[in-house]
Amino acid sequence: MKQRDFLLFSLPAGVLLLAVLAVGLLMAQFRAFEHTVLAEAKTALAERTQFFAELLREDLKAGNVRAVADRIAFFHGRPLRLTIINPNGTVVADSDATAADLANHAKRPEVRDAAPFPETEAEPSAFSVRYSVTMGSWLLYHALREDGWVIRTSMPMTAINGALTQVRWAVTLALLIGAALAGLLLGYLLLRVRPQFITLQTAATAIARGKLATPIAIPHSGPLRELAHAVAIMARQLRLRIDQLRRERNEFDALFNTMREPLLLVAHDGEILRANRAAAKLFGQNIRWKGFRIERTACAELVAYVRSAFEEPTIHAREVLFDDGDVRRSLLAHAVRMERDGALCILLVLTDLTDLRRLEAFRSDFVANVSHEIKTPLTAILSTVETLTDTPLPPEGRQKCLDILSRQSRRLNDLVHDILSLAAIERRQTAPEKEFALLHLDALLQSVIALCQDEADRRGVKLILQLPAHDATLMGDARLLEQALVNLLANAMRHANSPTATLACRIEGSQAEITVRDEGCGITAEHLPRLFERFYRVHKDRSRDLGGTGLGLAIVKHTILLHHGTIHVASTPGHGTTFTLRLPIIHSEA
């Protein structure tokens, strides 16, 4: 064979061989790309399934279907769909459909093949790709079984199938065009197309290595234009898919960080791999730094609990104490074992019980105080009744016993009345509607003076009223405000030994400043911080003799808080006491 004929034969054959190799390479890359996209989608879906299996485990064990439905309702309308199926195959909760409208799912492939959590296979199982009549689209399903319950997640195949179909058609079209023109454009290939092909191959290789931002140079003309355009489309679709996965991950992070309970993911060596915002607020922002260890939380009980969670076969919740510098907190720690990158980790959920424990202590103290206050007059009443029953007394003795019964009964009645008043005020503080009415400040203060005038005359105390320069109106409860001011004036008359008691008011901007002032014995500084506590008395014996219940100032404080105001007390021993109340007004007739 002549050299010229050999060249004419070998060049087309070489071009054809190169075309075949190019076809095989591109198809292999497309298959690899398809497998990678599907594998990443399955892995991401499996991770979310495992996370929600952990998150919903306690509610599922307790059979708390309502709580499960409330949790997964967050994903309504989002790309990720959640379905909870009971052991009988009945759907009890679904994020995008009404559970009662769904058929029995026991024979669904992913439900039938669902593995117990955690999965023991190298790759997640129980996947299924099929058309959903409920959602009207093709979905990728994955399911896990937890104590008989099945947690199923699904995501639409629209984006994946669309990208793969578009790339498949583009590659096929480019290959057909390239094969048809390979022989005719051999010279052009050798002179001009070969550099373009090398450039395209370099860009495709860079994209395959993860450099998704690599630009694809698309020739203005020639057989490689369609191929370069298809590769550019493939790269763009891949970037869009990765962006979508990144958005879903950000949504997951948002859910993780917006949970009110502190969450910590702790490695076996004690390193904190992840911490949400609530944990950072509790332990400090340093807890989110890489390499931060659980020992640096300065909570020895929590460290011991985490270590035992890795070692003990059964994990129980434990209450631990943590001193954050300002408050000694009581935390309920609950650990859950999970795997991350093949390594055992602990997901630590902390519930702050500090306020609950404080309320329990407050309730116990309140019950003890009420019992003590009731016991004293009740004992006196019982003793007097026994005396009247068992002992013959002269008329003056019987009258004395009747006076004791009357005085102690009134004291007991006043105590019950004050307790009920305080409870009613506290209930109204949390009510959505306060049921306030429009009040004139001048009329309110004059009414308070009128209510206290008789007692002031009996005790020889001069009442002084100083009205503001101009009247003002406010929204409030006239009975409660009168009771609060009467309590303050009564204290000034009964306990201060003051010749005068002054009720004054002045307007400052959008607030009315009301003061109740006496010139009596005053109160020492040690008593001022606790003056508004329930049942706290500065002079306990004298207060009881004068008929006080120890709740008057507590009622005053809660009344002012109910009206969105503030109260302050200042006192100097021997020079009197001044209570200052500030209440918001709505109109001043200047």
Short mmCIF file of C-alpha atoms in Angstrom, two decimals, residues 321-488:
data_model
loop_
_atom_site.label_atom_id
_atom_site.label_comp_id
_atom_site.label_asym_id
_atom_site.label_seq_id
_atom_site.Cartn_x
_atom_site.Cartn_y
_atom_site.Cartn_z
CA LEU A 321 -26.33 22.10 87.86
CA PHE A 322 -24.48 24.79 85.93
CA ASP A 323 -23.24 28.13 87.28
CA ASP A 324 -23.07 30.65 84.43
CA GLY A 325 -21.71 33.39 86.68
CA ASP A 326 -25.01 35.18 87.31
CA VAL A 327 -27.48 32.38 87.93
CA ARG A 328 -27.10 28.83 89.15
CA ARG A 329 -29.05 26.94 86.50
CA SER A 330 -30.69 23.55 86.65
CA LEU A 331 -30.40 21.74 83.30
CA LEU A 332 -32.09 18.50 82.23
CA ALA A 333 -29.56 16.74 79.97
CA HIS A 334 -30.71 14.11 77.48
CA ALA A 335 -28.16 12.30 75.30
CA VAL A 336 -28.81 10.48 72.02
CA ARG A 337 -26.20 8.32 70.28
CA MET A 338 -25.66 8.91 66.57
CA GLU A 339 -22.98 8.41 63.93
CA ARG A 340 -21.12 11.08 61.98
CA ASP A 341 -18.59 10.10 59.32
CA GLY A 342 -18.55 6.57 60.76
CA ALA A 343 -17.68 7.74 64.28
CA LEU A 344 -19.92 7.53 67.35
CA CYS A 345 -21.15 10.91 68.61
CA ILE A 346 -23.57 12.15 71.25
CA LEU A 347 -26.35 14.62 70.47
CA LEU A 348 -26.90 16.42 73.77
CA VAL A 349 -30.23 18.20 74.35
CA LEU A 350 -30.40 20.53 77.37
CA THR A 351 -33.65 21.83 78.86
CA ASP A 352 -33.41 24.76 81.28
CA LEU A 353 -35.45 23.96 84.40
CA THR A 354 -34.22 26.98 86.39
CA ASP A 355 -37.45 28.97 86.18
CA LEU A 356 -39.51 25.86 86.93
CA ARG A 357 -37.45 25.09 90.04
CA ARG A 358 -37.67 28.74 91.12
CA LEU A 359 -41.46 28.67 90.73
CA GLU A 360 -41.64 25.44 92.71
CA ALA A 361 -39.62 27.01 95.53
CA PHE A 362 -41.75 30.16 95.39
CA ARG A 363 -44.93 28.11 95.55
CA SER A 364 -43.61 26.14 98.52
CA ASP A 365 -42.63 29.33 100.37
CA PHE A 366 -45.96 30.96 99.55
CA VAL A 367 -47.92 27.98 100.87
CA ALA A 368 -45.79 27.94 104.02
CA ASN A 369 -46.29 31.67 104.58
CA VAL A 370 -50.05 31.48 103.99
CA SER A 371 -50.30 28.51 106.34
CA HIS A 372 -48.37 30.38 109.03
CA GLU A 373 -50.44 33.55 108.64
CA ILE A 374 -53.72 31.63 108.78
CA LYS A 375 -52.60 29.48 111.70
CA THR A 376 -52.16 32.41 114.09
CA PRO A 377 -55.73 33.86 113.98
CA LEU A 378 -57.21 30.38 113.62
CA THR A 379 -55.44 29.23 116.79
CA ALA A 380 -56.71 32.28 118.65
CA ILE A 381 -60.27 31.63 117.42
CA LEU A 382 -60.14 27.94 118.44
CA SER A 383 -58.71 28.75 121.87
CA THR A 384 -61.36 31.39 122.50
CA VAL A 385 -64.15 29.06 121.41
CA GLU A 386 -62.85 26.35 123.77
CA THR A 387 -62.74 28.91 126.59
CA LEU A 388 -66.31 29.98 125.93
CA THR A 389 -67.45 26.36 125.74
CA ASP A 390 -65.62 24.83 128.70
CA THR A 391 -65.27 27.72 131.17
CA PRO A 392 -68.06 29.70 132.86
CA LEU A 393 -67.19 33.37 132.48
CA PRO A 394 -68.63 36.58 133.80
CA PRO A 395 -70.23 38.93 131.30
CA GLU A 396 -67.09 41.05 130.94
CA GLY A 397 -65.00 37.90 130.27
CA ARG A 398 -67.43 36.67 127.63
CA GLN A 399 -67.39 40.09 126.00
CA LYS A 400 -63.60 40.02 125.93
CA CYS A 401 -63.67 36.59 124.24
CA LEU A 402 -66.21 37.85 121.71
CA ASP A 403 -63.96 40.82 120.97
CA ILE A 404 -61.07 38.41 120.34
CA LEU A 405 -63.24 36.30 118.04
CA SER A 406 -64.38 39.38 116.15
CA ARG A 407 -60.86 40.79 115.79
CA GLN A 408 -59.26 37.51 114.68
CA SER A 409 -62.15 36.73 112.29
CA ARG A 410 -61.72 40.14 110.66
CA ARG A 411 -57.98 39.50 110.45
CA LEU A 412 -58.59 36.11 108.83
CA ASN A 413 -61.15 37.65 106.46
CA ASP A 414 -58.71 40.45 105.50
CA LEU A 415 -55.98 37.88 104.83
CA VAL A 416 -58.20 35.80 102.55
CA HIS A 417 -59.44 38.93 100.80
CA ASP A 418 -55.87 40.17 100.14
CA ILE A 419 -54.76 36.75 98.85
CA LEU A 420 -57.70 36.61 96.45
CA SER A 421 -57.06 40.19 95.33
CA LEU A 422 -53.40 39.47 94.64
CA ALA A 423 -54.27 36.32 92.71
CA ALA A 424 -56.85 38.20 90.63
CA ILE A 425 -54.33 40.92 89.77
CA GLU A 426 -51.72 38.37 88.69
CA ARG A 427 -54.27 36.62 86.46
CA ARG A 428 -55.16 39.91 84.80
CA GLN A 429 -51.47 40.60 84.08
CA THR A 430 -51.40 37.64 81.68
CA ALA A 431 -54.89 38.19 80.22
CA PRO A 432 -55.03 39.48 76.61
CA GLU A 433 -57.65 42.10 77.56
CA LYS A 434 -57.18 44.20 80.72
CA GLU A 435 -60.76 45.65 80.64
CA PHE A 436 -59.57 49.16 81.55
CA ALA A 437 -61.72 52.28 81.50
CA LEU A 438 -60.94 55.96 81.00
CA LEU A 439 -60.14 57.61 84.37
CA HIS A 440 -59.67 61.24 85.40
CA LEU A 441 -56.64 61.58 87.66
CA ASP A 442 -58.05 64.41 89.80
CA ALA A 443 -61.24 62.51 90.58
CA LEU A 444 -59.25 59.35 91.40
CA LEU A 445 -57.01 61.13 93.94
CA GLN A 446 -59.91 62.97 95.57
CA SER A 447 -61.76 59.65 95.95
CA VAL A 448 -58.71 58.10 97.68
CA ILE A 449 -58.55 60.99 100.18
CA ALA A 450 -62.26 60.62 100.90
CA LEU A 451 -61.88 56.88 101.57
CA CYS A 452 -59.04 57.50 104.07
CA GLN A 453 -60.46 60.58 105.82
CA ASP A 454 -62.39 58.76 108.57
CA GLU A 455 -59.40 56.68 109.66
CA ALA A 456 -57.17 59.77 109.51
CA ASP A 457 -59.57 61.63 111.80
CA ARG A 458 -59.58 58.75 114.29
CA ARG A 459 -55.77 58.61 114.36
CA GLY A 460 -55.26 62.37 114.34
CA VAL A 461 -53.36 62.37 111.06
CA LYS A 462 -53.67 65.30 108.69
CA LEU A 463 -54.16 64.27 105.04
CA ILE A 464 -52.71 66.63 102.42
CA LEU A 465 -53.74 66.43 98.75
CA GLN A 466 -51.65 68.16 96.08
CA LEU A 467 -53.35 67.90 92.69
CA PRO A 468 -51.46 68.46 89.40
CA ALA A 469 -51.59 71.84 87.69
CA HIS A 470 -53.95 70.40 85.09
CA ASP A 471 -56.08 67.27 84.96
CA ALA A 472 -54.99 64.17 83.01
CA THR A 473 -56.70 60.99 81.87
CA LEU A 474 -55.41 57.43 81.84
CA MET A 475 -56.67 53.94 81.08
CA GLY A 476 -57.00 51.80 84.18
CA ASP A 477 -59.05 50.02 86.81
CA ALA A 478 -60.34 52.61 89.28
CA ARG A 479 -61.00 50.08 92.07
CA LEU A 480 -57.48 48.62 91.93
CA LEU A 481 -55.75 51.99 91.74
CA GLU A 482 -57.83 53.29 94.66
CA GLN A 483 -56.98 50.17 96.68
CA ALA A 484 -53.25 50.61 95.97
CA LEU A 485 -53.19 54.29 97.01
CA VAL A 486 -55.37 53.60 100.05
CA ASN A 487 -52.92 50.86 101.12
CA LEU A 488 -50.01 53.31 100.92
#
